Coordinates of C-alpha atoms (C1' of nucleotides) in Angstrom, one line a residue:
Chain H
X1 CA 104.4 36.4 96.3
X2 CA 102.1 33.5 96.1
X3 CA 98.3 34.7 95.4
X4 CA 98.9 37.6 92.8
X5 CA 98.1 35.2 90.0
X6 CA 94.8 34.5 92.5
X7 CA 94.4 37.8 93.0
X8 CA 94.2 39.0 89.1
X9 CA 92.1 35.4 88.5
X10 CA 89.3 36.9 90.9
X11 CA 89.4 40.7 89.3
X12 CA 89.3 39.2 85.6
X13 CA 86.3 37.3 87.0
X14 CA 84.3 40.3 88.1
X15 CA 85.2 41.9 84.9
X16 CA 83.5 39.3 83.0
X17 CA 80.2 39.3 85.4
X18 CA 80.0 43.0 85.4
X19 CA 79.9 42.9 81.4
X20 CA 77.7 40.1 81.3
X21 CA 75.4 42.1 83.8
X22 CA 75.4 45.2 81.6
X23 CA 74.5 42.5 78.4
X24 CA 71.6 41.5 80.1
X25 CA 70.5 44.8 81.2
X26 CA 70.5 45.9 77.2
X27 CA 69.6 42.9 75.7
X28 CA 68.1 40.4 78.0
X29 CA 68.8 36.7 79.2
X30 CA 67.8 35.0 76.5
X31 CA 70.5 37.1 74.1
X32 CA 73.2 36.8 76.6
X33 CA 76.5 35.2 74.9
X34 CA 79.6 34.5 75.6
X35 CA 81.2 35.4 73.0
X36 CA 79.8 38.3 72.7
X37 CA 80.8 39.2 76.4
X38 CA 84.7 38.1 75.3
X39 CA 84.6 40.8 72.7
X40 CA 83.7 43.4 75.4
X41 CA 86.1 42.2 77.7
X42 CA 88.7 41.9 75.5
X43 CA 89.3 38.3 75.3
X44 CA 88.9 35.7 72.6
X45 CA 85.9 33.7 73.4
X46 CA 87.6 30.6 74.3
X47 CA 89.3 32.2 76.7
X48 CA 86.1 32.7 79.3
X49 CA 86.1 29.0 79.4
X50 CA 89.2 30.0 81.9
X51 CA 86.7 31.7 84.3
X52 CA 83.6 29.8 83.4
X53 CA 83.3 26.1 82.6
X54 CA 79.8 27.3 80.6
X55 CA 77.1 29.6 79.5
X56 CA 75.2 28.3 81.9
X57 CA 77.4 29.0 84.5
X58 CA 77.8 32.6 83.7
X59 CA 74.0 32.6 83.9
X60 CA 74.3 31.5 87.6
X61 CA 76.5 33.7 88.9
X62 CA 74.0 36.9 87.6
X63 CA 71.3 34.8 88.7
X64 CA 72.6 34.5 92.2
X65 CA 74.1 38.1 91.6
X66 CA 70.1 39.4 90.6
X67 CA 68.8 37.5 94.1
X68 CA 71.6 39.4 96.4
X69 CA 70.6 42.5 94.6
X70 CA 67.0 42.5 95.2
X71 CA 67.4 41.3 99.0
X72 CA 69.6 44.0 99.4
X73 CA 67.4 46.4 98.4
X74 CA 64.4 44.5 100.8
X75 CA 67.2 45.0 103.5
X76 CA 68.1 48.4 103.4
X77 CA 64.3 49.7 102.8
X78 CA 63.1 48.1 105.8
X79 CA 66.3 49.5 107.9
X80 CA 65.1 52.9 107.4
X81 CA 61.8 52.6 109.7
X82 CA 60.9 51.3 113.6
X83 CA 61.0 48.1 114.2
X84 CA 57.2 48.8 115.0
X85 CA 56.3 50.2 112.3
X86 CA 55.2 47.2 110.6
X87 CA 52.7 49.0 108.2
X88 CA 55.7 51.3 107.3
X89 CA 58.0 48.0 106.9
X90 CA 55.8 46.1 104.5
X91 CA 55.3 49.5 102.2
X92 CA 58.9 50.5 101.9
X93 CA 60.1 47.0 101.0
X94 CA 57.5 47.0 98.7
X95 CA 58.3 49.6 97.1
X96 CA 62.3 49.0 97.5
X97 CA 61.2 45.6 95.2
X98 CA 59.6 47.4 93.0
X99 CA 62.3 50.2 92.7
X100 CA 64.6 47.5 92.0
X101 CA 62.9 45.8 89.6
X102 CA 61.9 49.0 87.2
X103 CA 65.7 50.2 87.4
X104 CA 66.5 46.6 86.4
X105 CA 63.7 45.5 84.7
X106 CA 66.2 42.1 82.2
X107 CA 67.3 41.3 86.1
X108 CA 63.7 40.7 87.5
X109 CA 63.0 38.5 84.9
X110 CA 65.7 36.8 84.7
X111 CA 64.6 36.0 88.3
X112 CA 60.9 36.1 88.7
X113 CA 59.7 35.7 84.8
X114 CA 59.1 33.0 83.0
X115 CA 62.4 30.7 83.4
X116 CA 65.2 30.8 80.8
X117 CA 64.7 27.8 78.3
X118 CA 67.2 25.6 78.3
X119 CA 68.5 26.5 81.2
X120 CA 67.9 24.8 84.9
X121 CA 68.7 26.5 87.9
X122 CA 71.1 24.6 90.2
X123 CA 70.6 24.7 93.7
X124 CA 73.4 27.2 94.4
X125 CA 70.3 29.6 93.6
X126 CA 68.3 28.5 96.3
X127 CA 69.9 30.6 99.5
X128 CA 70.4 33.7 97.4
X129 CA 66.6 33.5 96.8
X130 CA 65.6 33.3 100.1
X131 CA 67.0 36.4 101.0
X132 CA 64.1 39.1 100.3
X133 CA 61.6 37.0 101.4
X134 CA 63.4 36.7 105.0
X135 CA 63.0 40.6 105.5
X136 CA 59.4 40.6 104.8
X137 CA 58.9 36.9 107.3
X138 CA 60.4 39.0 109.8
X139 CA 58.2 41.5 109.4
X140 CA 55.8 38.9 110.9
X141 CA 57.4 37.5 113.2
X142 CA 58.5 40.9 114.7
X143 CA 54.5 41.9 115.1
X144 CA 53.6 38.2 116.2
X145 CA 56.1 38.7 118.7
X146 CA 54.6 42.6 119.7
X147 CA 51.5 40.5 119.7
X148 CA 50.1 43.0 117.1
X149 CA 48.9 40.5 114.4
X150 CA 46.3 38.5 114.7
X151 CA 45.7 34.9 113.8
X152 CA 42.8 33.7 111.6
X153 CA 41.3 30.8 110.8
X154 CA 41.9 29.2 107.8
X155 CA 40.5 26.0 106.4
X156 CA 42.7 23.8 104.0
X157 CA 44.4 20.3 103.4
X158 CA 46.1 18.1 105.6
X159 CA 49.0 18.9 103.5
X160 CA 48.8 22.8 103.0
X161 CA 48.8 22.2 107.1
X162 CA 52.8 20.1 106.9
X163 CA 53.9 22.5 104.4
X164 CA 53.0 25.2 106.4
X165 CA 54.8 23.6 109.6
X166 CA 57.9 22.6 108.0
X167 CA 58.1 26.5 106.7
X168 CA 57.5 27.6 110.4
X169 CA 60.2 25.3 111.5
X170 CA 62.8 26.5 109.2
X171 CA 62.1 30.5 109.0
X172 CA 59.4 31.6 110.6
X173 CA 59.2 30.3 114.5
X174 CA 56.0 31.4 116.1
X175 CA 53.8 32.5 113.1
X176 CA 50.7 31.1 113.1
X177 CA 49.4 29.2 110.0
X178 CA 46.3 32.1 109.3
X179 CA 49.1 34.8 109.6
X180 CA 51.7 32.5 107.2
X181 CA 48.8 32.4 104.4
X182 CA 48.3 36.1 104.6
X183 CA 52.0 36.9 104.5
X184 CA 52.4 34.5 101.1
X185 CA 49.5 36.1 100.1
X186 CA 51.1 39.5 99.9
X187 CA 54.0 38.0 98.8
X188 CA 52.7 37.0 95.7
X189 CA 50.2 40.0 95.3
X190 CA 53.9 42.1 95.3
X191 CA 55.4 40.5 92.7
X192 CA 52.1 40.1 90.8
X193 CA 51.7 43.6 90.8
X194 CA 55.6 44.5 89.5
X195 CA 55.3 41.9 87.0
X196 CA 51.5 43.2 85.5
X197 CA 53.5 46.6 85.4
X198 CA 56.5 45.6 84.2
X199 CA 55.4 43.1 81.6
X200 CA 52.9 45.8 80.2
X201 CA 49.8 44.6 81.4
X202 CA 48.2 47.4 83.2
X203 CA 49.0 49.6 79.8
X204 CA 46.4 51.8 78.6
X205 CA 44.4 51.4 81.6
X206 CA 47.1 53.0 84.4
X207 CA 49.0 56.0 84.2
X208 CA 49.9 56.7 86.9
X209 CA 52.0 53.7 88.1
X210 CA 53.7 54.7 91.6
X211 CA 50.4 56.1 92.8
X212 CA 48.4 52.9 91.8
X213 CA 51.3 50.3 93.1
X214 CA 51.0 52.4 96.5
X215 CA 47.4 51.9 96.7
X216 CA 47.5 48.1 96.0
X217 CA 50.7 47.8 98.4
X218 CA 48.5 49.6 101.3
X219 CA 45.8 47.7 100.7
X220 CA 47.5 44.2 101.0
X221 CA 49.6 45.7 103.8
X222 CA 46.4 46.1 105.7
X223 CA 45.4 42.6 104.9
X224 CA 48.6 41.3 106.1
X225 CA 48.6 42.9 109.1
X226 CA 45.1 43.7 110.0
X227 CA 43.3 40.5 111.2
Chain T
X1 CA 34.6 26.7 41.9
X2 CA 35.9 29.9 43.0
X3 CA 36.8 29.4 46.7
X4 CA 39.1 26.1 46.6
X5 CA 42.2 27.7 46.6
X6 CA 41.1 29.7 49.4
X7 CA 40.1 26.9 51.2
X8 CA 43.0 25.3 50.8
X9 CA 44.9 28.4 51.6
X10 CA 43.0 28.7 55.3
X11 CA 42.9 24.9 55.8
X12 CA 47.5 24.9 55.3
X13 CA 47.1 28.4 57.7
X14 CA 45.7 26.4 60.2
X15 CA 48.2 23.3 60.0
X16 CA 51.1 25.7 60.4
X17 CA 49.4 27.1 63.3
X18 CA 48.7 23.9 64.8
X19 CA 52.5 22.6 64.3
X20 CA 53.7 26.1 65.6
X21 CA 51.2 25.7 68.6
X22 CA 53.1 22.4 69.7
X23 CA 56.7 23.6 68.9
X24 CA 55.8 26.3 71.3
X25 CA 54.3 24.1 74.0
X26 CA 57.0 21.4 73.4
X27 CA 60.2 24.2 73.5
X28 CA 58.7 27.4 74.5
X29 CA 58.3 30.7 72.4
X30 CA 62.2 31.6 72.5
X31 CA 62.6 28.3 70.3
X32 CA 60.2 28.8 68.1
X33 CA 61.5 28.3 64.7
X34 CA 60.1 28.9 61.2
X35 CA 62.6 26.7 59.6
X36 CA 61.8 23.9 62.6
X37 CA 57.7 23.8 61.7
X38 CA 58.3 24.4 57.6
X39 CA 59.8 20.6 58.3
X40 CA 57.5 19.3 60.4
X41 CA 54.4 20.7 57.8
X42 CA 56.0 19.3 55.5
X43 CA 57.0 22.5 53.6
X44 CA 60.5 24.1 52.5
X45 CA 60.9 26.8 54.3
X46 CA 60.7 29.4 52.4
X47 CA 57.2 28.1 51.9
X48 CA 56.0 29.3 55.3
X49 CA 56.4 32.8 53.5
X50 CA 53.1 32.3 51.4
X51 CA 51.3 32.4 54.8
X52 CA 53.4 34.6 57.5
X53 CA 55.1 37.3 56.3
X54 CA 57.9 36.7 59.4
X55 CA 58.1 34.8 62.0
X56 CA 57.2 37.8 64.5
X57 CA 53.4 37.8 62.6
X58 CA 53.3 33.6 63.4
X59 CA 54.0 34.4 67.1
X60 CA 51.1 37.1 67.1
X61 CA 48.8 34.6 65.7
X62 CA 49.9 32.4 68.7
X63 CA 49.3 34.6 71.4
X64 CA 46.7 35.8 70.2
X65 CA 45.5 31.8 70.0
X66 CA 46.1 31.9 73.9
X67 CA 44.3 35.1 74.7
X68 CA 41.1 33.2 72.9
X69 CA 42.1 30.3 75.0
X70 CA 42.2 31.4 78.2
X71 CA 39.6 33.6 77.9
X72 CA 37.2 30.7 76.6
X73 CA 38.2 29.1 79.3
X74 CA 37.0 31.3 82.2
X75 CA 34.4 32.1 80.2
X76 CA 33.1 28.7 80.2
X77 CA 33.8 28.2 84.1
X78 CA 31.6 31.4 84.8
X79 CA 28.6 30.2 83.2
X80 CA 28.7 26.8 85.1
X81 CA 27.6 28.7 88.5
X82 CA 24.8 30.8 89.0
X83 CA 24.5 34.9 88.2
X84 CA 24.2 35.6 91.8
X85 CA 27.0 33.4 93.2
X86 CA 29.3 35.3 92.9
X87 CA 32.1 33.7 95.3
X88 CA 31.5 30.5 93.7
X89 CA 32.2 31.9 89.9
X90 CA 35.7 34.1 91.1
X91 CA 36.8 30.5 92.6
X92 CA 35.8 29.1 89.2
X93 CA 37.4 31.4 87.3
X94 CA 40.4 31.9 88.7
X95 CA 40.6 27.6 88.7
X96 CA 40.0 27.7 85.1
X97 CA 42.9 30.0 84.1
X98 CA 45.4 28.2 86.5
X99 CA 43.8 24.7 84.8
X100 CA 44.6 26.4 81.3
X101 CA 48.1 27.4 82.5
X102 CA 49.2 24.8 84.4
X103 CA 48.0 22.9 80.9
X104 CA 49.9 24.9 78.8
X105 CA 52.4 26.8 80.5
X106 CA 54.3 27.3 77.5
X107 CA 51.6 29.7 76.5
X108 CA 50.4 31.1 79.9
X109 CA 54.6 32.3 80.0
X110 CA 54.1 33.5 76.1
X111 CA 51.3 35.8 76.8
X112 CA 51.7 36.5 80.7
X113 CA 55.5 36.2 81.2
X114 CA 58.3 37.9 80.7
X115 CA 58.4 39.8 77.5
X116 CA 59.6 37.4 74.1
X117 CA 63.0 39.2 73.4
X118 CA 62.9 41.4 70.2
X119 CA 59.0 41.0 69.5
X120 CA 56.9 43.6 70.2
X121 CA 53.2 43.1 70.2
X122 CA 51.0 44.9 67.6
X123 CA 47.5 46.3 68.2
X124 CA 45.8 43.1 67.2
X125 CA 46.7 41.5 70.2
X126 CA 44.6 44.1 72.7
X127 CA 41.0 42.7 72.2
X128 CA 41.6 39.2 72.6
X129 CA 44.0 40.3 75.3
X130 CA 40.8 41.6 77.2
X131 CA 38.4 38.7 76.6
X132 CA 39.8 37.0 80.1
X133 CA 39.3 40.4 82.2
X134 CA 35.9 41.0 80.7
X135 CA 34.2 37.8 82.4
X136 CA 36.1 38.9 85.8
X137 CA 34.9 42.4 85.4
X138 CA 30.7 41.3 84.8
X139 CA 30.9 39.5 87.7
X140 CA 31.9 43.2 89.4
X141 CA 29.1 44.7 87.7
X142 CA 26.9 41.6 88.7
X143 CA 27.5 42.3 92.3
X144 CA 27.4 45.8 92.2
X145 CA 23.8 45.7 90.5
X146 CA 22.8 43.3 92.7
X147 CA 23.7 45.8 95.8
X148 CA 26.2 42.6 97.1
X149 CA 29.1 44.4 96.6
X150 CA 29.8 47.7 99.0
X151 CA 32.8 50.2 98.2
X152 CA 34.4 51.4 100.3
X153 CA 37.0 55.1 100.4
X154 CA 40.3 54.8 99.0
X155 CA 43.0 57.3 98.8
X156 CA 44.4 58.3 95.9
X157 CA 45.9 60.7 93.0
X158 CA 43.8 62.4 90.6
X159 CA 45.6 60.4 88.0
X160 CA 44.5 57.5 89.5
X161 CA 40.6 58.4 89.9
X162 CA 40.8 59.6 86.1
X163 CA 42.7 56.3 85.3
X164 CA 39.9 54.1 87.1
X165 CA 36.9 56.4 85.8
X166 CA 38.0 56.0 82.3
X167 CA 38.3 52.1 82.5
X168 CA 34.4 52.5 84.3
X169 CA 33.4 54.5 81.3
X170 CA 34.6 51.9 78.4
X171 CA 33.4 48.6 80.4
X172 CA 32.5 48.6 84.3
X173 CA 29.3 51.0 83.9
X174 CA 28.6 51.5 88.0
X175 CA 31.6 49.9 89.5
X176 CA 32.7 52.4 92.2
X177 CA 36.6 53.0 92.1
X178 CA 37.0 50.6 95.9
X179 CA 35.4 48.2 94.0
X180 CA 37.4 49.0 91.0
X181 CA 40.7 48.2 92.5
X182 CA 39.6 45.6 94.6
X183 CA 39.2 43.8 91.9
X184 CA 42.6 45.3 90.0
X185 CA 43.8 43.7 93.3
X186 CA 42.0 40.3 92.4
X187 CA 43.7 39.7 89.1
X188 CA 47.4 40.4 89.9
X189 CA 46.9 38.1 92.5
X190 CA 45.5 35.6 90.6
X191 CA 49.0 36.0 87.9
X192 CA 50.9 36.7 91.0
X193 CA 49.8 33.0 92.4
X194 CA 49.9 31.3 88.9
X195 CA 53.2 32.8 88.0
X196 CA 54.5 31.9 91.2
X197 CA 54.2 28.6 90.9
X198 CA 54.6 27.9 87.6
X199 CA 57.8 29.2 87.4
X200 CA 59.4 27.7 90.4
X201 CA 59.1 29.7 93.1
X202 CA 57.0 27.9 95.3
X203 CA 59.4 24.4 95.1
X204 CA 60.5 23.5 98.0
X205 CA 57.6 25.5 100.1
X206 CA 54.3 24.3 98.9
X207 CA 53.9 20.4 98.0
X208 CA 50.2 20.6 97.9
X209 CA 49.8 23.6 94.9
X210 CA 45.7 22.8 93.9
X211 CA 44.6 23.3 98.1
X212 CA 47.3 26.2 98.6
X213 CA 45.6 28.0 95.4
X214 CA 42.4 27.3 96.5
X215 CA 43.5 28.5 99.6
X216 CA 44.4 31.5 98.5
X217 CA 42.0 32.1 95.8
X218 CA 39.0 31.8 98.4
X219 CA 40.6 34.4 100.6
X220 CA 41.2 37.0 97.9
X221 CA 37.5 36.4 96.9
X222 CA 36.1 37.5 100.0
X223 CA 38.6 40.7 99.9
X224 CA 37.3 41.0 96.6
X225 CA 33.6 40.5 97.3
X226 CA 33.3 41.5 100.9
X227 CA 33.5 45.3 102.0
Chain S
dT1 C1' 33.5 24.9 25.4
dG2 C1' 38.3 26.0 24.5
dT3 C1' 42.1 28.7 24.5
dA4 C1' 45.5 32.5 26.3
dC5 C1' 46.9 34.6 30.0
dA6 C1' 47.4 35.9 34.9
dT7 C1' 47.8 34.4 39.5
dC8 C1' 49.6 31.8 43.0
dA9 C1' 51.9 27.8 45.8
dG10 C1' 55.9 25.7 46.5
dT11 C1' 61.0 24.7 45.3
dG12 C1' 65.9 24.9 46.1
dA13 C1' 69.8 27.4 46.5
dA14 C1' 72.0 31.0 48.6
dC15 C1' 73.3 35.0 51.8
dG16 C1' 75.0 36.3 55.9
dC17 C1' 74.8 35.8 60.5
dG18 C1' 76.1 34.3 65.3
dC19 C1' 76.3 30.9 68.5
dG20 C1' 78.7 27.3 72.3
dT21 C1' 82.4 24.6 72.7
dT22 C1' 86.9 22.0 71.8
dC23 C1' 91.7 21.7 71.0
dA24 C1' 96.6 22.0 70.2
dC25 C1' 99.6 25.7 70.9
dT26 C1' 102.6 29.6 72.9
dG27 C1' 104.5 32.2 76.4
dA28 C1' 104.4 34.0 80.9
dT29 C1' 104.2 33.3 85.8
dG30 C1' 104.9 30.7 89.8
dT31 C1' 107.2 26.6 92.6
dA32 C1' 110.7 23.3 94.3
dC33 C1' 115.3 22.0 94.9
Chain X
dT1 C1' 120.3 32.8 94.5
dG2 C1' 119.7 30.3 90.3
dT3 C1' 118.0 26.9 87.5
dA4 C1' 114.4 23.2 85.9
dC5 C1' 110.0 22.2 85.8
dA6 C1' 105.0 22.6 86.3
dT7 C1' 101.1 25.4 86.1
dC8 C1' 98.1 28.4 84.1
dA9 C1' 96.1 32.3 80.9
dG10 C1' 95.2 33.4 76.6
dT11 C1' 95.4 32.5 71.3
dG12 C1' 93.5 31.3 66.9
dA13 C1' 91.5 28.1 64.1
dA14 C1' 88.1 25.0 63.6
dC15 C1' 83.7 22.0 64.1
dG16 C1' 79.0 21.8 63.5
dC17 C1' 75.0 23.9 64.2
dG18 C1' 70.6 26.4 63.1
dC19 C1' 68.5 30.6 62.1
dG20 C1' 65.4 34.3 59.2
dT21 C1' 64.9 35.9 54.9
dT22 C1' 65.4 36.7 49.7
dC23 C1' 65.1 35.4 45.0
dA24 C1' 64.6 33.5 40.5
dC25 C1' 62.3 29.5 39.0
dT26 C1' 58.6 25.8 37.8
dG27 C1' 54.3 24.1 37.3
dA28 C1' 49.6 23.9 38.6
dT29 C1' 45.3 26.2 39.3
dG30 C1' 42.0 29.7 38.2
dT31 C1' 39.9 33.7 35.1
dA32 C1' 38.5 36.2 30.9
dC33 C1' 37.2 36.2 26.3

DNA sequence: TGTACATCAGTGAACGCGCGTTCACTGATGTAC
DNA sequence: TGTACATCAGTGAACGCGCGTTCACTGATGTAC
């Protein structure tokens, strides 16, 4: 029966990304190795170059792995409330980000911290990333469309003006520019806020994390979707 | 003379620094390597020894180097505006520390990125760690003495209200708690936006990064200054 | 002021480690006639 | 259906690399009498 060699290929494969994925969940990107990963598998190291031309390309696949994770997560969070409930939306992805990130803490920053030296992201990477940011854009749109947010004016470049078009074109049909600002704004404001936490920032000054990240998120929900 | 060998001693501390400081801009801290600046000083490098007991103490004395930095930095960019403008020194600030990193992002990732694997950072590292948060903080108390600044209610955990009164009581005398994590709210979006672009995550969206930041930074300012 | 001793900087070799990647190979599994 | 050949997975040894840290040592610089 042709595809049973196929078949075990593919399985051997997920084997060797699901022990990579627990390496860099104890140990972090940058002590990731392949060899390392053979032993646990159960292979002699030369042997992953069967399943993966290179380190590098191991590092991709969690990468890409790390992105579908974390827009997963966005996905399913903002399932759980109305469509309306735009306030409610932005809060739970938020906090369905943030969940992620502190139950996977080497993941986020493989992801959003500061890049792996050594190693450049090939452009496989790109659609995986887009993923979580496309829940929270359609929060926008959705309450654009309900004719619930508001544009404002904003004043900026010539430039800022294009980028801003060519994103509306792409993702984000409808959404004016003052609404687009606001929604990157938050964007950034969420992933500040997981990576002052995460990277030990806010410690000795907050104890009590989920209460304080709640307060920020409401806060920048209300900017986002207030006018 | 008693004294020359000491001098001598601090001037050679310094040149290690200084070569370690370019290893880590050039390569990043991951690749920092005693072995790699004991040849570029000109040392063995078992030499190094004589000066940093391990490699781990060398990378303190390099982020704490970029603390001083950056907070030298904003520093100097708040005194350029007046006491009382206090829009005009946020913008400055928050230009300055984006100048510094975008200058030196090797060091901006060391000190506000992900976490260097298998270093942990000793006590010595807090104070300096605070200079760059002080000069955002006086321009809170600034505000507030000068009745610009309103508060306004927020809701919140006990935790939380002991959490923010304890951080009033060591260095925001007067800051109400609304103002208090407004401006919490300020500074992770500042790292939020910085971070953000410096590691990559704004390719492909924003081609004009100085008016986007600006942008941004102008409209978290009012949020920040504004009731 | 001159000598005896202590302090310290820098040397060079070594220990022990782990890494990514290549390569010629064996043996099993699939494919074509 | 059975045989000859091609494909592929996995082996084991090796290459060449660089790392942090220790240690016994030499020789120069300071200190005390």
């Amino acid at each position: 029966m042709t595809g049973v060699r196929a078949r075990v290929r593919a399985e051997l494969t997920e084997e060797i990304k699901a022990v990579a994925r627990r390496h860099l969940a104890e140990h972090g990107a940058a002590a990731l190795s392949l060899r390392a990963v053979a032993r646990d598998v159960g292979m002699v190291s030369s042997a992953i170059y069967r399943y993966f031309a290179s380190r590098d390309e191991l590092l991709t696949a969690l990468i890409i792995e790390a992105f579908d994770a974390v827009g997963e997560a966005a996905e399913r969070a903002d399932a759980t409330r109305r469509r309306h409930d735009l306030a409610g939306r932005w809060l739970a992805v938020a906090r369905a980000v943030r969940g992620w990130a502190l139950a996977n803490p080497h993941q986020y920053a493989l992801v959003y911290g500061s890049p792996v030296p050594g190693y450049a992201a090939p452009a496989d990477t790109v659609d995986p990333a887009t993923r979580v940011s496309l829940v929270m854009i359609q929060i926008l749109v959705d309450g654009v469309a309900a004719g619930v947010i508001e544009d404002d004016r904003i004043e900026t470049t010539r430039a800022v003006r294009k980028d801003l078009e060519q994103l509306r074109s792409t993702v984000a049909t409808d959404v004016p520019d003052g609404v687009l600002v606001r929604g990157l704004l938050a964007w950034t404001e969420l992933f500040g806020s997981i990576s002052y936490e995460l990277f030990g920032h806010l410690h000795g000054i907050i104890t009590d994390y989920d209460a304080f990240f709640d307060l920020q998120m409401n806060r920048t929900g209300r900017l986002l979707l207030g006018a």
